[in-house]
Short mmCIF file of C-alpha atoms in Angstrom, two decimals:
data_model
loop_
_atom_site.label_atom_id
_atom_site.label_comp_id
_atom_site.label_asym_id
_atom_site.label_seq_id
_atom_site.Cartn_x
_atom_site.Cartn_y
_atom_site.Cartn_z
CA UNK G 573 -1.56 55.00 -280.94
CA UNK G 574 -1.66 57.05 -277.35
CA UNK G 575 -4.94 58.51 -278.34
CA UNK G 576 -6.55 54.92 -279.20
CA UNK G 577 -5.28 53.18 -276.01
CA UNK G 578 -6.63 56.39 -274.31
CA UNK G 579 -10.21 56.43 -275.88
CA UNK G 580 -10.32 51.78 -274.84
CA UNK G 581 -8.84 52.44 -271.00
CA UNK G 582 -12.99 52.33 -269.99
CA UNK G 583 -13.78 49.57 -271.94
CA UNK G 584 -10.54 47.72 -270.61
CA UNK G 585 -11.62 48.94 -267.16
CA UNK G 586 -14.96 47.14 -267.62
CA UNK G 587 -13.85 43.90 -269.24
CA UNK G 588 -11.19 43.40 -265.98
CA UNK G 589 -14.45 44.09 -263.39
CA UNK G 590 -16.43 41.88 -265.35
CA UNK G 591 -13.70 39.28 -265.65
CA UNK G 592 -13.13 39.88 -261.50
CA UNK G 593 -17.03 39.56 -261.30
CA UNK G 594 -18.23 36.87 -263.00
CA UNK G 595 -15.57 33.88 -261.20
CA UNK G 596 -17.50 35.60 -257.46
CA UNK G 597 -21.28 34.99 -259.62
CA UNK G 598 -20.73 31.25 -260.86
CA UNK G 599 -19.35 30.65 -257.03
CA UNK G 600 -22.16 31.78 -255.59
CA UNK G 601 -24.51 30.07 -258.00
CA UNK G 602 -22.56 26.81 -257.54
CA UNK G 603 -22.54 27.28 -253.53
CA UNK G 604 -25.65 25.54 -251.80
CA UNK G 605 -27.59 27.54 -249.26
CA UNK G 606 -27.80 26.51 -245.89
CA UNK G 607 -30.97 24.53 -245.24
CA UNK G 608 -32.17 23.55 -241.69
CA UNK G 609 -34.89 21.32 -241.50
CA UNK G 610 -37.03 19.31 -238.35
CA UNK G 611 -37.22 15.52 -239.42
CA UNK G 612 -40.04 14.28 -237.03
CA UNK G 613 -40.48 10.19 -236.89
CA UNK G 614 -43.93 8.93 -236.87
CA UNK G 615 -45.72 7.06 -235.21
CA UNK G 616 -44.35 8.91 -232.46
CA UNK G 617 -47.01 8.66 -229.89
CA UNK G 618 -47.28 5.51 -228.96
CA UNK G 619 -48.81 3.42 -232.27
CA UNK G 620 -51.24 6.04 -232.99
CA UNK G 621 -51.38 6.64 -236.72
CA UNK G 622 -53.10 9.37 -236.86
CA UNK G 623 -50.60 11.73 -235.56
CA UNK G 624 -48.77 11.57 -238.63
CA UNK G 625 -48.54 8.25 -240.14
CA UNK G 626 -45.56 5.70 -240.46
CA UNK G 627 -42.37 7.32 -241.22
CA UNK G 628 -40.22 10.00 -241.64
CA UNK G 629 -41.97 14.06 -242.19
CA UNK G 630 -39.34 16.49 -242.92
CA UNK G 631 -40.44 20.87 -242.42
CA UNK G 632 -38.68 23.91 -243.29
CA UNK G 633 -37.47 25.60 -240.60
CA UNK G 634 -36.58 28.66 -242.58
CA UNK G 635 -39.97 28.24 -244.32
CA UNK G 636 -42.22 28.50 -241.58
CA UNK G 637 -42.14 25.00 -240.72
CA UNK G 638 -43.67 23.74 -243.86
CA UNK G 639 -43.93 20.15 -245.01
CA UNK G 640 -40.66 19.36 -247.35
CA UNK G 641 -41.17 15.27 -247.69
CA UNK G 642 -41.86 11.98 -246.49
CA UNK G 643 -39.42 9.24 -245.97
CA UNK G 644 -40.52 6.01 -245.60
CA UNK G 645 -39.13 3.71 -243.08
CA UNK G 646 -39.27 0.39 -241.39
CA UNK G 647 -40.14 -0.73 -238.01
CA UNK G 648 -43.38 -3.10 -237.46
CA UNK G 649 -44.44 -5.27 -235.09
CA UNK G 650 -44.43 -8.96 -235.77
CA UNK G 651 -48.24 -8.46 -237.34
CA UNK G 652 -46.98 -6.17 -239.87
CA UNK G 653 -48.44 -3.19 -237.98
CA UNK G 654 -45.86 -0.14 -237.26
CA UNK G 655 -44.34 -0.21 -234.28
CA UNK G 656 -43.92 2.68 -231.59
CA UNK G 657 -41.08 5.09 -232.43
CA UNK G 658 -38.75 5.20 -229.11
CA UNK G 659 -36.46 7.46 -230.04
CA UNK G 660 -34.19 9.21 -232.65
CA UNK G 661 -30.66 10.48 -233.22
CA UNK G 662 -28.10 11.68 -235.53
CA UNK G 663 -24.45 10.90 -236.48
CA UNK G 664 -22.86 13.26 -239.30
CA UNK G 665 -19.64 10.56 -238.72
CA UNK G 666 -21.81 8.16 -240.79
CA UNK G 667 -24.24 10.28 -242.47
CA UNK G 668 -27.39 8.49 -240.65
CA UNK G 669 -30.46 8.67 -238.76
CA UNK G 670 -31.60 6.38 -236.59
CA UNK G 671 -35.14 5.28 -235.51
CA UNK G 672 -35.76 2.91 -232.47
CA UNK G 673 -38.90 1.29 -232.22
CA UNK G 674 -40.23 -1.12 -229.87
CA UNK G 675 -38.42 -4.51 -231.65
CA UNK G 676 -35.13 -2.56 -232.56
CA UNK G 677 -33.45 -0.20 -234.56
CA UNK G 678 -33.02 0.75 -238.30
CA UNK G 679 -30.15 2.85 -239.58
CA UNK G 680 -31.26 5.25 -242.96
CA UNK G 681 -28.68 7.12 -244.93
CA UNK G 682 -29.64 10.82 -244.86
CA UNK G 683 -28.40 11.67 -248.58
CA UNK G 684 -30.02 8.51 -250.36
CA UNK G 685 -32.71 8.42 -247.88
CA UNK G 686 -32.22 4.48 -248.09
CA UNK G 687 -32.15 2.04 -245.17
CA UNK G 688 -28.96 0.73 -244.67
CA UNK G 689 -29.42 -2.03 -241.84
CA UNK G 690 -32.36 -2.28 -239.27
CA UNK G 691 -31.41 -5.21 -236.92
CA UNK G 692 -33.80 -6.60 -233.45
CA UNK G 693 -32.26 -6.66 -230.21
CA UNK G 694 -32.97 -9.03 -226.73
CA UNK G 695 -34.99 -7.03 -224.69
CA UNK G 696 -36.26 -4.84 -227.60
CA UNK G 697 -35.70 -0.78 -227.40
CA UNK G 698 -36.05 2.51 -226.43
CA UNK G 699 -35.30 6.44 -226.28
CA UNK G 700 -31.20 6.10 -227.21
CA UNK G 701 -28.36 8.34 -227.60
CA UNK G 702 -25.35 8.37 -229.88
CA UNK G 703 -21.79 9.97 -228.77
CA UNK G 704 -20.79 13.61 -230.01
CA UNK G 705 -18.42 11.89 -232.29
CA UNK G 706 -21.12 9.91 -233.56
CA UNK G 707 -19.24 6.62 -233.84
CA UNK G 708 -21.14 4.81 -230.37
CA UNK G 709 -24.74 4.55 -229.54
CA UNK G 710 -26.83 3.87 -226.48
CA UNK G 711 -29.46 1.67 -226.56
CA UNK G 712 -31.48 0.65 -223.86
CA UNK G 713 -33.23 -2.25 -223.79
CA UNK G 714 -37.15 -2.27 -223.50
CA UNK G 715 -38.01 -1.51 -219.41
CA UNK G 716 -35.44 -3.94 -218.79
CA UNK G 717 -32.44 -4.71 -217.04
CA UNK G 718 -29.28 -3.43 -219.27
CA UNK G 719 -28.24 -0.86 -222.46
CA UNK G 720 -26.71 -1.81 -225.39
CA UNK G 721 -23.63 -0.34 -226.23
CA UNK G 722 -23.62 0.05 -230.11
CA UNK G 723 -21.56 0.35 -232.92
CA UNK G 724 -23.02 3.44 -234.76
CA UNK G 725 -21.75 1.88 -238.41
CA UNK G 726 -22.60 -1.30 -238.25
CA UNK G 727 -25.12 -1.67 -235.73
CA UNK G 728 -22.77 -4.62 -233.72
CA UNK G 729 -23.35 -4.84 -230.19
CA UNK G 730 -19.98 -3.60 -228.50
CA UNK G 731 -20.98 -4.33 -224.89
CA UNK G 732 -23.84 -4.50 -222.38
CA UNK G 733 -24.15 -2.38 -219.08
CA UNK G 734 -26.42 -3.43 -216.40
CA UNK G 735 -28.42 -1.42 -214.23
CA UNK G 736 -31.33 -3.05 -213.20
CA UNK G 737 -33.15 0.27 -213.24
CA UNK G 738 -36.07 -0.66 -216.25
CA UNK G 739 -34.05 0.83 -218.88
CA UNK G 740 -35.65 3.33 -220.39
CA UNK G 741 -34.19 7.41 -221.66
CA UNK G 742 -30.29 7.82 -222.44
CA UNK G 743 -28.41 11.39 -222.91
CA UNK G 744 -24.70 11.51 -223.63
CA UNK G 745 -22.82 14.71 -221.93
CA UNK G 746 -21.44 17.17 -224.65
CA UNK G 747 -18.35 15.90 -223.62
CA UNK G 748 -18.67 12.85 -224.88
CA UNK G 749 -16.76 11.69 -221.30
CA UNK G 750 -20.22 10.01 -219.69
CA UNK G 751 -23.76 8.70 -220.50
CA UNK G 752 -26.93 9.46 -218.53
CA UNK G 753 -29.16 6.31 -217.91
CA UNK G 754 -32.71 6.74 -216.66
CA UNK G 755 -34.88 3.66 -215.68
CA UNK G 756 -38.42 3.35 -215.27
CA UNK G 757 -37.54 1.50 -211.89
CA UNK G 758 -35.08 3.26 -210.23
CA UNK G 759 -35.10 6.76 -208.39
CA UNK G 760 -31.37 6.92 -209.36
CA UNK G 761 -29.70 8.23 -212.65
CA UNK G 762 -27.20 5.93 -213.49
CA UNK G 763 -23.91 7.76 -215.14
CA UNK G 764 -22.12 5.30 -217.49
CA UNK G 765 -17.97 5.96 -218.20
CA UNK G 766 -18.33 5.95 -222.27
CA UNK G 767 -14.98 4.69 -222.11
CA UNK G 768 -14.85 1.94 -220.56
CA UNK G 769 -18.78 1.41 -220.73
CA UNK G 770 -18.84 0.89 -216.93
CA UNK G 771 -21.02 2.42 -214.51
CA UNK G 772 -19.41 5.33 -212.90
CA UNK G 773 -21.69 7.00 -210.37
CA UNK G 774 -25.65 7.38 -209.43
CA UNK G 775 -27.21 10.41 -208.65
CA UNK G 776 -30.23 10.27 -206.08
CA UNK G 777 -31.87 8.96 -204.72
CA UNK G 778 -34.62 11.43 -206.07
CA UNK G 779 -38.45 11.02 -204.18
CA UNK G 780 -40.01 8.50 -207.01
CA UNK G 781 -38.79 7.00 -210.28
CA UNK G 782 -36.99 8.73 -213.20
CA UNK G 783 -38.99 9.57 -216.01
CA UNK G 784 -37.30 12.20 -218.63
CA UNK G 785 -34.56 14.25 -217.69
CA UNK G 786 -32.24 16.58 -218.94
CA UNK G 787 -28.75 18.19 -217.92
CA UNK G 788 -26.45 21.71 -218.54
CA UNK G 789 -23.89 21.34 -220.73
CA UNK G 790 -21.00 21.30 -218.09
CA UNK G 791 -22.67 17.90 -216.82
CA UNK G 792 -22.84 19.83 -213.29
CA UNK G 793 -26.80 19.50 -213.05
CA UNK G 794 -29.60 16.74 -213.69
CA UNK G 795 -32.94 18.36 -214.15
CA UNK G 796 -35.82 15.18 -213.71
CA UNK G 797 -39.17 14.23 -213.77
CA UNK G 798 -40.35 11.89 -211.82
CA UNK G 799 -43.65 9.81 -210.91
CA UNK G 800 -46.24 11.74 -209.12
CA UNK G 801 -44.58 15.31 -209.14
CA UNK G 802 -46.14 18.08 -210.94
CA UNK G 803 -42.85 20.46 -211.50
CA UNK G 804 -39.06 18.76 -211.13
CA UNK G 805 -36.39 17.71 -209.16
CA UNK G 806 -32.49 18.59 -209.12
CA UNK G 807 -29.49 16.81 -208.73
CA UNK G 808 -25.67 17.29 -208.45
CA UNK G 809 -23.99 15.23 -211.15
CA UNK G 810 -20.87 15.80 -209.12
CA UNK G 811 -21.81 14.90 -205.40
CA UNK G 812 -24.67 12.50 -206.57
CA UNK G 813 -27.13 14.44 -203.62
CA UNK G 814 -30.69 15.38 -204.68
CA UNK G 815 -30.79 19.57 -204.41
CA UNK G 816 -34.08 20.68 -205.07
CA UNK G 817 -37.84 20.02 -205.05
CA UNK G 818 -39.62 22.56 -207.61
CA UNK G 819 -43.62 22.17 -207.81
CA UNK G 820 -45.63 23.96 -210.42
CA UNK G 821 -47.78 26.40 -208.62
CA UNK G 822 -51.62 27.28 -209.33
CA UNK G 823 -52.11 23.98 -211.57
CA UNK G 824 -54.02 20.46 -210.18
CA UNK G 825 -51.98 16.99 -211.29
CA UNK G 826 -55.12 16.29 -213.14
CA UNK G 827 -55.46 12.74 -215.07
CA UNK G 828 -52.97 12.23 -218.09
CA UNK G 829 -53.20 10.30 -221.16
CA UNK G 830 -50.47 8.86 -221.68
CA UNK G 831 -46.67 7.97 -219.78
CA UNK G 832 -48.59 8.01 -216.05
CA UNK G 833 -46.90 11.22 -214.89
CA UNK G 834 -48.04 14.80 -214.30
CA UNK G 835 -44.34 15.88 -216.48
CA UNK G 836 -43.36 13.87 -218.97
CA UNK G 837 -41.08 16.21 -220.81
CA UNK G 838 -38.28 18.75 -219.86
CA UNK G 839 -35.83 20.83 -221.66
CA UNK G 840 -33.29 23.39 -220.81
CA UNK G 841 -32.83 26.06 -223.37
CA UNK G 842 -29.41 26.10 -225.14
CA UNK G 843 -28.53 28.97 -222.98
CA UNK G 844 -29.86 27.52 -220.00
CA UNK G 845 -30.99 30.33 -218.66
CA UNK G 846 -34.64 28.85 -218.89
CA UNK G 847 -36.32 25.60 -217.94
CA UNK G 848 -39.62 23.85 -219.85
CA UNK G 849 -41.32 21.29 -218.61
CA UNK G 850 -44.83 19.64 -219.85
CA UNK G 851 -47.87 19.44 -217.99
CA UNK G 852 -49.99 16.89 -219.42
CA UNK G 853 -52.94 17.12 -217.44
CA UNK G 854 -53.73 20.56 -218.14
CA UNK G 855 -52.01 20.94 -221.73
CA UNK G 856 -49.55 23.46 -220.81
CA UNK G 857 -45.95 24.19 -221.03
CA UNK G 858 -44.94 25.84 -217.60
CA UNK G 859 -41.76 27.99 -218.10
CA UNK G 860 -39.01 28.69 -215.17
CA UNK G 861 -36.21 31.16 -214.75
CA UNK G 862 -33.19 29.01 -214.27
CA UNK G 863 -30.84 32.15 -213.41
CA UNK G 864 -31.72 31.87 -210.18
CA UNK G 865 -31.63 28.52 -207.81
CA UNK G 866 -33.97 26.97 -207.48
CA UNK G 867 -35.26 27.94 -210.36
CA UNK G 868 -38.89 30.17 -210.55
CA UNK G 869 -41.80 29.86 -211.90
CA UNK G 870 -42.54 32.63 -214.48
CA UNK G 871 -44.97 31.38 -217.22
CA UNK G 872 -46.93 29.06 -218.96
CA UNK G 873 -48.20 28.38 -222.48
CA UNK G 874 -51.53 26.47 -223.58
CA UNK G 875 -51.18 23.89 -226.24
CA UNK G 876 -53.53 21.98 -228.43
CA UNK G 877 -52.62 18.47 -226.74
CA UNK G 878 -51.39 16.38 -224.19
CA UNK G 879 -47.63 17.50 -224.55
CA UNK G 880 -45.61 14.47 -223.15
CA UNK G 881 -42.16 15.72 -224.52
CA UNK G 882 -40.46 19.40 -225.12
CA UNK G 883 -37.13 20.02 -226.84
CA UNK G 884 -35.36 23.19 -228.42
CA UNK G 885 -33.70 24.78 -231.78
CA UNK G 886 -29.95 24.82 -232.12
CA UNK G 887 -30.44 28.41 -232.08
CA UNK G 888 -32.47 28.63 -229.05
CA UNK G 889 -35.22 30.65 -230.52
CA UNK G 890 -38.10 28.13 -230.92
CA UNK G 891 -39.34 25.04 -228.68
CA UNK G 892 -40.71 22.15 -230.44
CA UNK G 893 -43.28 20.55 -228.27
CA UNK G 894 -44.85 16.93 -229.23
CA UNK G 895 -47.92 18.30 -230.27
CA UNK G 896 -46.49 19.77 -233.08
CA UNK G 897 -46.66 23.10 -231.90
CA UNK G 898 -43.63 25.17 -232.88
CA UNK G 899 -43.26 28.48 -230.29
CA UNK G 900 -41.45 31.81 -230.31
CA UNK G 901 -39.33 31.36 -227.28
CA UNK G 902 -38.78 35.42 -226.96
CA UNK G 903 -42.70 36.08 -226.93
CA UNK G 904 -44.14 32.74 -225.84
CA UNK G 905 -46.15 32.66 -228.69
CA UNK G 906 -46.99 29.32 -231.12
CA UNK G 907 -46.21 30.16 -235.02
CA UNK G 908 -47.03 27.49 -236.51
CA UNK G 909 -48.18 23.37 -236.12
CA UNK G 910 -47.06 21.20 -237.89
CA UNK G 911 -49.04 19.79 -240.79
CA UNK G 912 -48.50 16.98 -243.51
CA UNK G 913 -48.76 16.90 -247.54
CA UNK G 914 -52.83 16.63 -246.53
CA UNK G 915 -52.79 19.32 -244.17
CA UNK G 916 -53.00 16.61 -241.32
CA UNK G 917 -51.43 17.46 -237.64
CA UNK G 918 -48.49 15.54 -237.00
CA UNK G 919 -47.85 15.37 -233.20
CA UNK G 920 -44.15 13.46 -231.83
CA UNK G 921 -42.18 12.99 -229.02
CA UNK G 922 -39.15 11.90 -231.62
CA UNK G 923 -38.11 14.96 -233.67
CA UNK G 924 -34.34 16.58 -234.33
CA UNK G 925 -33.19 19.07 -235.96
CA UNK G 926 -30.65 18.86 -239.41
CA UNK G 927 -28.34 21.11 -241.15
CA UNK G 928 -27.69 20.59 -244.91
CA UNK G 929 -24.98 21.98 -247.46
CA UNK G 930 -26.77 20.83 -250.71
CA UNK G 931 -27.64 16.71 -250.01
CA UNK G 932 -24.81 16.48 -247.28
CA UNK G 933 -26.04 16.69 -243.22
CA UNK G 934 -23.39 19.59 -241.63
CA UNK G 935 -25.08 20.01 -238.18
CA UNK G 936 -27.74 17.80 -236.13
CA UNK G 937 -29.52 18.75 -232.63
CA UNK G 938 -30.61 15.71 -230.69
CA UNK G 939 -34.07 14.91 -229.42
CA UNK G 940 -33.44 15.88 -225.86
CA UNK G 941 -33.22 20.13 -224.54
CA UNK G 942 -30.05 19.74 -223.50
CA UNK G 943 -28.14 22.39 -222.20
CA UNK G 944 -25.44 23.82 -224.23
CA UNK G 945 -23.08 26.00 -222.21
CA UNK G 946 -20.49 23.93 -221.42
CA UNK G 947 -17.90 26.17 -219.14
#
């Protein structure tokens, strides 16, 4: 009997390391990858069709930025005709993205890919943000006096601020503690309390109007464009004072197409040790070393088009400008532009960036380059 369990011990050995095994194999079959993906709303320059249609083109990010779907959506103008994309955000707290257009907003369940509501406000709509908790959005109204304050689930209007300003481009701090407001009309940027949905503070005045803006992620700094400047301005969130002037150097103001600026677009990167801003008369990108204040010009990048907005990756390693072109932040250099099922360019100032486990969202960026060091 000794000498016959003897001669099975390596065939027992191997049944028990296959038994171990094979639990570890059907987990890992069973366990989605990671998926990251760019969801870009179209039309997101102006009405224009041909940048990429009406709705909804989703890439792979880990596929070199390769068209995934299309998801139609909603959103015309009273002739039937699709309406201008404003803006675009994300809440994993009720699984949905959200599209503003020029009439409103619509609300589309990222796992069914269905619209669930799409209501019209007074005053119509623009570039909004929703809090980090992803229970309250921001909506300004179209150029016009006030924000809506919004419930993120049902779409209810919560509240109205007024500002006067020509309502226009919202950010909400990482902390979820205050809301950036940014009118057309105002050289001021208005900071709402997201608590009470009061304003708290205005920063400026800066030397023209607000256009886009950004901020770091300790809500210390405003970064903005405004009317007539070539480059960007900088403000203390803190005192409210204006602190710097930057001009891009070597580069005319030139005629634009679009958004009557010289820099419509400007994005920190998640480490914030650079600063991106768009030059649309000249099609460039013009890079700046933000280590040092104020910050230095250091680079600039050619792309195809008019770039009127500029935003980063989670991961800080590519920029997604509207054109469509996707860059290598480390070597400057575009790797791909992004295309449709028909091998079309598709060109937005309304993308963001989503995480999935399997059919479930996990992780969103927002449309604006925020950034994300927040000590």
């Amino acid at each position: 009997m000794k000498r016959i369990i003897k001669s099975l011990m390596p065939v027992l050995f191997v049944m028990v390391l296959i038994a171990a095994w094979k639990p570890a194999v059907e987990e890992t079959r069973q366990t989605p990858k990671i998926k990251r993906y760019l969801y870009v709303a179209t039309p997101g320059v102006r009405d224009y069709l041909g940048y990429g249609g009406h709705g909804i083109q989703v890439f792979d990010m880990d596929n070199k930025y390769k068209f995934v779907k299309y998801i139609p959506t909603s959103g015309f103008h009273p002739n039937g005709t699709p309406s201008n994309v404003k803006g675009v955000c994300v809440s994993l707290a009720t699984n949905c993205i959200y599209i503003s257009t020029l009439e409103g907003l619509q609300c589309i369940d990222l796992t069914t890919e269905k619209q669930v509501w799409e209501k019209s406000f007074e005053g119509g709509a623009d570039r909004m943000a929703v809090s980090p908790d992803g229970k309250t959005i921001y909506l300004p109204s179209l150029e016009r006096e006030f924000w809506n304050v919004i419930d993120a689930r049902t779409g209810d209007i919560i509240t109205k601020i007024v500002t006067n300003s020509g309502s226009h481009n919202t950010l909400y701090g990482l902390s979820g503690n205050y809301v950036y407001l940014a009118g057309l009309k105002s050289p001021y940027l208005t900071v709402a309390d997201a608590k009470t949905h009061t304003i708290a503070k205005q920063i400026g005045p800066f030397n023209a109007e607000v256009r886009p803006f950004t901020i770091n992620g300790a809500e210390t700094l405003a970064y903005v464009n405004i009317n007539g400047l070539l480059g960007f301005e900088i403000g203390d969130i803190k005192t409210g004072k204006k602190l710097h002037r930057i001009e891009v150097q070597g580069f005319n103001k030139g005629e634009v197409k679009r958004h009557g600026c010289p820099t419509h677009g400007i994005a920190l990167t998640p480490d914030e040790k650079e600063i991106w801003i768009c030059d649309g008369a000249n099609n460039r990108l013009h890079i700046f070393d933000n280590t040092v204040m104020p910050p230095r010009q250091v680079n600039t990048i050619i792309v195809k088009d008019m770039p009127g907005w500029i935003s980063f990756s989670l991961d800080g390693k590519h920029a997604f400008s509207a054109t469509g072109d996707i860059i290598d932040v480390k070597t400057r250099k575009i790797i791909a532009s992004l295309e449709d099922q028909n091998y079309n360019s598709v060109q937005s100032e309304k993308m963001v960036e989503i995480h999935f486990n399997g059919k479930k969202p996990i992780k969103t960026g927002d449309q604006f380059g925020m950034g994300k060091v927040s000590q």
